[in-house]
Short mmCIF file of C-alpha atoms and ligand atoms in Angstrom, two decimals:
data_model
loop_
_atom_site.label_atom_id
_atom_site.label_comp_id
_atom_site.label_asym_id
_atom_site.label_seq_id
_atom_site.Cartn_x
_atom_site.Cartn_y
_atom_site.Cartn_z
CA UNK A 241 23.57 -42.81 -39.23
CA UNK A 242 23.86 -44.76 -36.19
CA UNK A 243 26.90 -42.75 -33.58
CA UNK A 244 29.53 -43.31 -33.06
CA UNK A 245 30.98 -42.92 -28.86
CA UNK A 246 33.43 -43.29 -26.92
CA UNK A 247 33.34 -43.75 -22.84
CA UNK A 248 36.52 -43.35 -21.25
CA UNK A 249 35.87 -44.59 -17.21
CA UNK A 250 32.99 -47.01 -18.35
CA UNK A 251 33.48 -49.49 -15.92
CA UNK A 252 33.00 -46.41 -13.11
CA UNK A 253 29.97 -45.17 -11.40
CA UNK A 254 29.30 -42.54 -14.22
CA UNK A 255 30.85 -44.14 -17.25
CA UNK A 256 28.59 -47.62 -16.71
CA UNK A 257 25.23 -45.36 -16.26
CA UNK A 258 26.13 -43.09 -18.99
CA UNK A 259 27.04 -46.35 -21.61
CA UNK A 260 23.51 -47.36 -20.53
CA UNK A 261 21.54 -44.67 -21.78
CA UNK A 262 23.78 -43.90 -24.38
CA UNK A 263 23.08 -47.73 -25.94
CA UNK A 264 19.29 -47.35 -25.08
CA UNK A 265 19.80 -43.97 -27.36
CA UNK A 266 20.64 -46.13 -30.43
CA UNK A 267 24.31 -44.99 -30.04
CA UNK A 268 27.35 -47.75 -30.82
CA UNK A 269 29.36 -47.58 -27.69
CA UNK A 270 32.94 -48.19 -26.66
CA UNK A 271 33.76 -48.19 -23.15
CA UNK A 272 37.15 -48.08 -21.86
CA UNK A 273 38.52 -48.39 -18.49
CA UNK A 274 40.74 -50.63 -16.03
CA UNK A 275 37.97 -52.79 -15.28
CA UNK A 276 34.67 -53.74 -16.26
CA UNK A 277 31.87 -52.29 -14.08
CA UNK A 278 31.78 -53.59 -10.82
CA UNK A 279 27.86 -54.27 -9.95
CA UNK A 280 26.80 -54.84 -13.66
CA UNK A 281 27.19 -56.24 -17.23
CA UNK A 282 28.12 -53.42 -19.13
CA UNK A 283 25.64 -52.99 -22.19
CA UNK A 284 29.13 -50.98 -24.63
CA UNK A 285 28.94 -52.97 -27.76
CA UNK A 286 32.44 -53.16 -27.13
CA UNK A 287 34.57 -52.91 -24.00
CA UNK A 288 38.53 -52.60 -23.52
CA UNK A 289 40.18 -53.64 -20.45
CA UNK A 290 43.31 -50.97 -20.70
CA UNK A 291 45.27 -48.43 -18.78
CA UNK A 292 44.70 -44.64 -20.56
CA UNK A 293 48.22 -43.46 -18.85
CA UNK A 294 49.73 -45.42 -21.34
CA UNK A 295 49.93 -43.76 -25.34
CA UNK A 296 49.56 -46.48 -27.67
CA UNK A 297 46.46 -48.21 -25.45
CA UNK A 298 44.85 -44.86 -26.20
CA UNK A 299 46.18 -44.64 -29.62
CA UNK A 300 44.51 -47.86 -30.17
CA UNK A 301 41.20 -46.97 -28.24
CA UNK A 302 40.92 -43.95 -30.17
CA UNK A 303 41.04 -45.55 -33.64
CA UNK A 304 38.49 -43.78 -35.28
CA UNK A 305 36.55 -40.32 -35.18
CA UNK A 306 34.66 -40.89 -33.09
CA UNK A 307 31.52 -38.50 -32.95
CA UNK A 308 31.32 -38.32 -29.44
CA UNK A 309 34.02 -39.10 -26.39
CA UNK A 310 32.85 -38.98 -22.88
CA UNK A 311 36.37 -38.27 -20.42
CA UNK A 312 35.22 -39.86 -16.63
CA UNK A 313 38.38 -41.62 -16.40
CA UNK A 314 40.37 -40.51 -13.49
CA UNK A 315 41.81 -41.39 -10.13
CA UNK A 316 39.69 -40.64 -7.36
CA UNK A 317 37.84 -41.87 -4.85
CA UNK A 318 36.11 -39.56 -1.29
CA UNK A 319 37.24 -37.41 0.96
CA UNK A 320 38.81 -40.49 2.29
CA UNK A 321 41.02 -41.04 -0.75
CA UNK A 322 41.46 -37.34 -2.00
CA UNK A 323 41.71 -35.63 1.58
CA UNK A 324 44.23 -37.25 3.26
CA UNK A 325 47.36 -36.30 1.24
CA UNK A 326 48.38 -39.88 1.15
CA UNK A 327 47.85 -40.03 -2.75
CA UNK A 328 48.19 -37.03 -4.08
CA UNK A 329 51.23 -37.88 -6.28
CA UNK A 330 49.27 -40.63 -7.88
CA UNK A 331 46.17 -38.36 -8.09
CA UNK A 332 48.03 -35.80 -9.95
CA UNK A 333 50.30 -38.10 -11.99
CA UNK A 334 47.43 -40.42 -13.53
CA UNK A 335 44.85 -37.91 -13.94
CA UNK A 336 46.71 -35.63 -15.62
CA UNK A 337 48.16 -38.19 -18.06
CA UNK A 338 45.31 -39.80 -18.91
CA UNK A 339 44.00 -36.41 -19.71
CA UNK A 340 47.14 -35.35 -21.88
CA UNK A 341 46.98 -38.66 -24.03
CA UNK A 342 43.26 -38.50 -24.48
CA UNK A 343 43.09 -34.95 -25.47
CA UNK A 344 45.93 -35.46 -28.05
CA UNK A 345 44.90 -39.05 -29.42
CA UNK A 346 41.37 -37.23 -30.08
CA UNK A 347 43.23 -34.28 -32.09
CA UNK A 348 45.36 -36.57 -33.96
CA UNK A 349 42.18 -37.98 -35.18
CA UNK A 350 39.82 -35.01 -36.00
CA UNK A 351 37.37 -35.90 -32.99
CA UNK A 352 35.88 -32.11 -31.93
CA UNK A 353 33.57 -33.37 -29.23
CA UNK A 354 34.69 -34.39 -25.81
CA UNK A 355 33.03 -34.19 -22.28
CA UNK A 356 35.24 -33.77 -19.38
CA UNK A 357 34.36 -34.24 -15.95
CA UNK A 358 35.89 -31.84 -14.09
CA UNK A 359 35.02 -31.19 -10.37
CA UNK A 360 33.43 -28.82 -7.78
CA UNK A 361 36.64 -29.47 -6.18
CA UNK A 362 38.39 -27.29 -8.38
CA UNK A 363 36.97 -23.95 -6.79
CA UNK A 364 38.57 -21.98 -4.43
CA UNK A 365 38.75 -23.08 -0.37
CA UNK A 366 38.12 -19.37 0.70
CA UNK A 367 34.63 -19.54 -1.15
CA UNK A 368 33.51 -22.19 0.74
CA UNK A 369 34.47 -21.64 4.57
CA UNK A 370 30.78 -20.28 5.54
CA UNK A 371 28.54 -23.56 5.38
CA UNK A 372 25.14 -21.57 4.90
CA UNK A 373 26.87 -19.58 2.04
CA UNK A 374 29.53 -21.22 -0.29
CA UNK A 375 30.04 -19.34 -3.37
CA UNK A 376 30.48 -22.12 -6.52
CA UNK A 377 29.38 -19.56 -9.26
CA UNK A 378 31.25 -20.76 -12.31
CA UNK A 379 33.41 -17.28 -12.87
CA UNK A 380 34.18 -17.73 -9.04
CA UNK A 381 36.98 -20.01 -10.05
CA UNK A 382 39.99 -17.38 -10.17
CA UNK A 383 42.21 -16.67 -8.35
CA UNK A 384 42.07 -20.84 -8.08
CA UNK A 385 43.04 -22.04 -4.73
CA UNK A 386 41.43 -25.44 -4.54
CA UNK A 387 41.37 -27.60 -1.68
CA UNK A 388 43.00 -30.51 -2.60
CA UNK A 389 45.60 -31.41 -5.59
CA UNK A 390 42.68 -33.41 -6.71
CA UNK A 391 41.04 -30.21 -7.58
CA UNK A 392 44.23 -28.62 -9.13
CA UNK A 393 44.63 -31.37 -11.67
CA UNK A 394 41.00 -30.88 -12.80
CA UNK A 395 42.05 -26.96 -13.09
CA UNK A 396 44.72 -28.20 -14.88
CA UNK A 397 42.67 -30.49 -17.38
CA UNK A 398 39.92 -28.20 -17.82
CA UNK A 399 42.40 -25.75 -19.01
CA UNK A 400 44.43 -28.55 -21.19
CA UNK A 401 40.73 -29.44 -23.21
CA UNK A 402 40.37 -25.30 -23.45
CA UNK A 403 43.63 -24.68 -25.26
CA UNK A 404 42.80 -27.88 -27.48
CA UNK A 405 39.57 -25.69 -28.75
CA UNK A 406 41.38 -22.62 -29.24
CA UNK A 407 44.37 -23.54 -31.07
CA UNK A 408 42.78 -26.79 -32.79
CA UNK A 409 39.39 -25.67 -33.21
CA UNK A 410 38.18 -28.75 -31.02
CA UNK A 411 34.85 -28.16 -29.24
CA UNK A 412 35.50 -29.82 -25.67
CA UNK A 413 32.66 -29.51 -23.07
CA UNK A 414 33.59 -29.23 -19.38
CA UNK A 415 30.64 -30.21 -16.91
CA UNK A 416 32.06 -29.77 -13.58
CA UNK A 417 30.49 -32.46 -11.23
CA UNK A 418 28.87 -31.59 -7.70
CA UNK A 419 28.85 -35.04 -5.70
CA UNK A 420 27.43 -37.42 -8.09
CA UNK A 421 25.37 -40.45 -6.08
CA UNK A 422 23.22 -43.22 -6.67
CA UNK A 423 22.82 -46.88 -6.96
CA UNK A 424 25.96 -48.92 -8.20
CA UNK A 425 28.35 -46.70 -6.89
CA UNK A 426 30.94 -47.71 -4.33
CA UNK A 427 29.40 -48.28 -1.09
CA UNK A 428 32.87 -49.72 0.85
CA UNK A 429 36.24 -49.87 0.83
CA UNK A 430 37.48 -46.90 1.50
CA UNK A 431 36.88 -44.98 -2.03
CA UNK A 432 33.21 -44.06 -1.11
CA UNK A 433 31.74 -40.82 -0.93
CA UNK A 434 29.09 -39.65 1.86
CA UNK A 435 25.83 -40.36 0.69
CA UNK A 436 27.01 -44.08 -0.13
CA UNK A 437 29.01 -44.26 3.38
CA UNK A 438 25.95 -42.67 5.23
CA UNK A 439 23.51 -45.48 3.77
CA UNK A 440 25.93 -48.17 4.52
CA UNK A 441 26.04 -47.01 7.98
CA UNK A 442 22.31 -46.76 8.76
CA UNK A 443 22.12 -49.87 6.61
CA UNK A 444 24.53 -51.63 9.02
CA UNK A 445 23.72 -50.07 12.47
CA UNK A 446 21.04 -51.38 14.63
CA UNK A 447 18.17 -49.82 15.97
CA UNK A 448 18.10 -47.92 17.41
CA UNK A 449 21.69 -47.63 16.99
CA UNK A 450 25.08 -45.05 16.76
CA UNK A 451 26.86 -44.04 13.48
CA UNK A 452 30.16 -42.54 13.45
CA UNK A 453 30.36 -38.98 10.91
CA UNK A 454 33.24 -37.24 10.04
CA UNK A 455 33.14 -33.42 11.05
CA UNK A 456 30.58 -31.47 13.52
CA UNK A 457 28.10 -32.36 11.00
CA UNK A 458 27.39 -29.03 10.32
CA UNK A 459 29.59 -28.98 6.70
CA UNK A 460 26.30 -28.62 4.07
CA UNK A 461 26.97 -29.86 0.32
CA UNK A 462 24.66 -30.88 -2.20
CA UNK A 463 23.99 -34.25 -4.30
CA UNK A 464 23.05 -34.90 -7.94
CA UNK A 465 21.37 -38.32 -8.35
CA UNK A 466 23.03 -40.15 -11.19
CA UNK A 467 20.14 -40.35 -13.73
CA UNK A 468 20.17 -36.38 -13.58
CA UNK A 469 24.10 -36.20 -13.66
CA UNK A 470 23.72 -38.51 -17.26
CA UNK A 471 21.42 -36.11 -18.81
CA UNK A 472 22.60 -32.96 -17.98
CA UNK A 473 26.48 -34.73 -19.33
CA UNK A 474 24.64 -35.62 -22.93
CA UNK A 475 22.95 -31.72 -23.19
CA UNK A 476 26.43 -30.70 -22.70
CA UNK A 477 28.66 -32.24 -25.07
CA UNK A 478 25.62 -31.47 -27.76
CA UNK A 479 25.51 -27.73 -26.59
CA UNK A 480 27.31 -24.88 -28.24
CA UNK A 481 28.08 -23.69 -24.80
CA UNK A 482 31.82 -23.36 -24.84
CA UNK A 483 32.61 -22.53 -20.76
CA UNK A 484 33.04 -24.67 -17.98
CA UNK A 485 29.12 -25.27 -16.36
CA UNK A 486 28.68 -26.74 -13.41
CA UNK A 487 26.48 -29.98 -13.45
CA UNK A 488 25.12 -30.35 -9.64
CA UNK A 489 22.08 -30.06 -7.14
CA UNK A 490 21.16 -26.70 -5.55
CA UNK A 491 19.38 -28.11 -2.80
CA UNK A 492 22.23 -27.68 -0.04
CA UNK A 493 21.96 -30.18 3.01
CA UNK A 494 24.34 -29.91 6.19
CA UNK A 495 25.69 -33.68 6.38
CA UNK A 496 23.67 -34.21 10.14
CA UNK A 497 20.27 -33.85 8.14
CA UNK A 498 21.32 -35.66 5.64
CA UNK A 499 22.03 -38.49 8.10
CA UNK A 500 18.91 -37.58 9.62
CA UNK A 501 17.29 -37.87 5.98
CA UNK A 502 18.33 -41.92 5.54
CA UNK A 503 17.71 -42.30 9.24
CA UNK A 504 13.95 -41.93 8.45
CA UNK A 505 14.50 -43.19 5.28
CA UNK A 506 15.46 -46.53 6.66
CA UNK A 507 12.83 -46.52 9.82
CA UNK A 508 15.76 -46.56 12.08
CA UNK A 509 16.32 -44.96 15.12
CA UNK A 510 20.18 -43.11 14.67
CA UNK A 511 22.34 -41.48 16.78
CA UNK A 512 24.72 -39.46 15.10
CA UNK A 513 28.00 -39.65 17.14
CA UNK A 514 30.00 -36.68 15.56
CA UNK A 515 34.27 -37.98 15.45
CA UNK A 516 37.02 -36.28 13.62
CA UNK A 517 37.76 -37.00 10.17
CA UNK A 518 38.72 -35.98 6.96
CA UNK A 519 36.45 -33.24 5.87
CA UNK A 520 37.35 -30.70 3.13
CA UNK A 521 35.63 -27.88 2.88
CA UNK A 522 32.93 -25.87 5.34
CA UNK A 523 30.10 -25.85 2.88
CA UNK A 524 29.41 -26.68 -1.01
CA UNK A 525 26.60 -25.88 -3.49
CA UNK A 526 25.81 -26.33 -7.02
CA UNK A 527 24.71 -23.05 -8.87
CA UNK A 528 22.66 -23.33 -11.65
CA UNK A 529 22.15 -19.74 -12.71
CA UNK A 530 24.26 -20.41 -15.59
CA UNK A 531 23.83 -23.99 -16.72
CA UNK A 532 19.73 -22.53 -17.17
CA UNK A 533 21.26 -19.98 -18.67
CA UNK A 534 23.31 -22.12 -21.23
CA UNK A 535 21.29 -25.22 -21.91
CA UNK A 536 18.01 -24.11 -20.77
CA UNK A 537 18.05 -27.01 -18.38
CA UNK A 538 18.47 -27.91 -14.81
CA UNK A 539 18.74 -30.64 -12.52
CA UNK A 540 15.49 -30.65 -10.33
CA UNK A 541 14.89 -33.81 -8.42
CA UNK A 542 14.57 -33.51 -4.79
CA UNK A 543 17.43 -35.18 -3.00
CA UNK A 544 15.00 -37.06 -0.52
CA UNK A 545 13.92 -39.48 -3.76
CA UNK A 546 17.19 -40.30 -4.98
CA UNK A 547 18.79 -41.19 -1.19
CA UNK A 548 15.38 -43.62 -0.82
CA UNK A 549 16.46 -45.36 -4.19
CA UNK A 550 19.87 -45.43 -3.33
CA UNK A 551 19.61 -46.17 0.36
CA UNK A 552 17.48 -49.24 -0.69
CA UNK A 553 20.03 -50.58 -3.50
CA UNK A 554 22.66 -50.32 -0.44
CA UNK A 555 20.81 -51.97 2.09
CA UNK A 556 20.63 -54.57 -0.56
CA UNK A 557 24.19 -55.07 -0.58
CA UNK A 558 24.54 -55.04 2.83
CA UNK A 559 22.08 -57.45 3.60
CA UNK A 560 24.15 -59.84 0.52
CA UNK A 561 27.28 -59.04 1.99
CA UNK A 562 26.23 -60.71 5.34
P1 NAD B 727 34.86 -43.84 -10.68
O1 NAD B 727 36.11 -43.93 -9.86
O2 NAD B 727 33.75 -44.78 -10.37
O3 NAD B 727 35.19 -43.94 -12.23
C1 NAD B 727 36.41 -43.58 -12.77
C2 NAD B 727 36.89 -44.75 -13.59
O4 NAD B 727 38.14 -44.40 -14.20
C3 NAD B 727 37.14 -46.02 -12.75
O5 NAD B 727 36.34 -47.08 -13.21
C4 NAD B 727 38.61 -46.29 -12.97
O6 NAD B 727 38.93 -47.66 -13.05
C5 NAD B 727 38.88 -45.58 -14.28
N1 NAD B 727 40.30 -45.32 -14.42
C6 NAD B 727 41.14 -44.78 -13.49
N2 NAD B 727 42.37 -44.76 -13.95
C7 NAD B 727 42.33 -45.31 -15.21
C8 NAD B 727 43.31 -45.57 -16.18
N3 NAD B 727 44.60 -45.30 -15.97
N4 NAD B 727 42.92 -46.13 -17.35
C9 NAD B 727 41.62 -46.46 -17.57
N5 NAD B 727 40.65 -46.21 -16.68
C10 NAD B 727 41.01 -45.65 -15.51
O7 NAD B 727 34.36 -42.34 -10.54
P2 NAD B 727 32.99 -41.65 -11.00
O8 NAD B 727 32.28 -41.26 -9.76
O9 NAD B 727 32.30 -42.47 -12.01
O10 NAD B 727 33.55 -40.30 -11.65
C11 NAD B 727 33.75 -40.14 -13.04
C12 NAD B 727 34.42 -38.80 -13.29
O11 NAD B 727 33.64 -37.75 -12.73
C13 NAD B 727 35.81 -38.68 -12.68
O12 NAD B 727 36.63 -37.97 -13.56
C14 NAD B 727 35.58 -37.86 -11.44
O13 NAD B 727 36.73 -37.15 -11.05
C15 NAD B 727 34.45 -36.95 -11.89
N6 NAD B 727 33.66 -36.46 -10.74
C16 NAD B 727 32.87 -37.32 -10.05
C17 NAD B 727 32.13 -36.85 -8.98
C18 NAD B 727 31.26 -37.76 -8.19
O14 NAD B 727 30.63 -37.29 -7.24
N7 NAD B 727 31.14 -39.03 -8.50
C19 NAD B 727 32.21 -35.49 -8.61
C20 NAD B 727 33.04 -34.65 -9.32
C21 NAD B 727 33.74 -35.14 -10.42
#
């Protein structure tokens, strides 16, 4: 029998990749989301424009059980959005509620399997102060002391989908995301996140030329190209594994070689002028010792192939946006 999914967020970066290879699956799709994705048709079957804070338009999404529900909806945006402070109340406010109604429409309607997104954000700031040695291992998370409220609300929601399985024998999944990247993802306006900032700024610099980067530079991270992000999301709302896994890279990069890495991507000559700017933490990594463990799987692409596919889709844009 042909299944039956849901996509909360579909018209996001995720959502839009994950309805794609969810339709190419034979799967019947419903996206939902605020808008309809921005770069592309989307392929859902069907599509509702509607806001999830609100009950009955998630009463009426959820109008069926469905036999899988992928959760991406929520308000965020980079270190320029979820950094500053400025919109924290709305952060909290509309992640959270989305979460609550989704959660509880899906009970109400005997749905056991959802996938939330939760965040690398959520673990603690004094794990991550020592660039060359951040500590992200999943039971790491406690005592929490995230970074940003951004990260406490995905605390919160990972927690909300946890007592849904134990006191309503739902089977949530919680992939925690490590900075997800990759063509047809924001690239401007303020909502972008580095590896789609850093292309558009090699993209739009001359050369040889200057780009402006937030921080000394010397913060590391790691980045999951999108393709791998979508798979290892599908292995985990299938899996039996019932604990929070997180879904990211393990090849760590400070953010000056990563600059350096679409610098010679793009056969540019860049400068990298160092400024102040909204940061968050010294250093980030994705560890993968348990999501082997638990699904037998692990991201493995090197990060050098997916910023050459993604670089090129920006350069693209910037070239159309001229
Ligand atoms: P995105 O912003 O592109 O997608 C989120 C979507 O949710 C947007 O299309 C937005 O319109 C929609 N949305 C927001 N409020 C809504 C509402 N009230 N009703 C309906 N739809 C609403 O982000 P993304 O990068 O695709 O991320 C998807 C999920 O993964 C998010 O929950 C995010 O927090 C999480 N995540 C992403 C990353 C990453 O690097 N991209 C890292 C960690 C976690």
């Amino acid at each position: 029998m042909t299944k039956k999914v849901l996509v909360c967020g579909a018209g996001g970066f995720i959502g839009c990749h994950l309805v794609n290879r969810l339709v190419a699956e034979g799967c019947w799709v419903r996206g939902v989301d605020l808008k309809f994705p921005e770069f592309s048709e989307t392929t859902a079957h069907d599509f509702v424009i509607g806001d999830l804070r609100n009950q009955s338009v998630v009463q009426a999404v959820v109008d069926c059980r469905f036999d899988e529900v992928y959760q991406l909806a929520a308000d965020m945006g980079g270190a320029g959005y979820i950094f500053t402070g400025d919109h924290d109340a709305d952060i909290m406010h509309n992640s959270a509620t989305i979460n609550l109604n989704i959660a509880d429409a899906c009970y109400k309607r005997n749905i056991k399997r959802i996938f939330y997104s939760s965040s690398a954000c959520m673990y603690p700031a004094y794990n991550q102060e020592d660039p060359n040695n951040p500590n992200c291992a999943e039971d790491s998370a406690y005592p929490a002391n995230p970074d940003s409220e951004y990260g406490w609300e995905k605390l919160f929601s990972e927690r909300l989908y946890l007592s849904y399985n134990r006191n309503h024998g739902m089977e949530c999944r919680i992939g925690r995301y490590h900075n997800i990247f990759g063509p047809q993802g924001t690239w401007t306006g303020g909502k972008e996140k580095a590896p789609a900032a850093l292309c558009r700024k090699v993209a739009e610099a001359d050369d040889p030329g200057v780009i402006d980067v937030w921080g000394d530079g010397s913060q590391t991270r790691s980045f999951l190209y999108i393709d791998e992000c979508v798979e290892g999301t599908i292995r985990m709302l299938r899996s039996d594994c019932e604990v929070p896994v997180n879904i990211g890279s393990d090849e760590m990069i400070s953010i000056n070689n990563l600059v350096r890495m679409v610098a010679s991507i793009s056969g540019k000559q860049i400068e990298i002028r160092n400024i102040p700017g909204p940061e968050g933490v010294r250093g980030r990594n994705s560890d993968n010792t348990l999501i082997r463990e638990k699904l037998g799987w692990a991201p493995e692409m090197p990060l050098k192939d997916g910023m050459a596919r993604t670089y090129s889709w920006i350069a693209e844009q910037v070239a159309n946006a001229r």
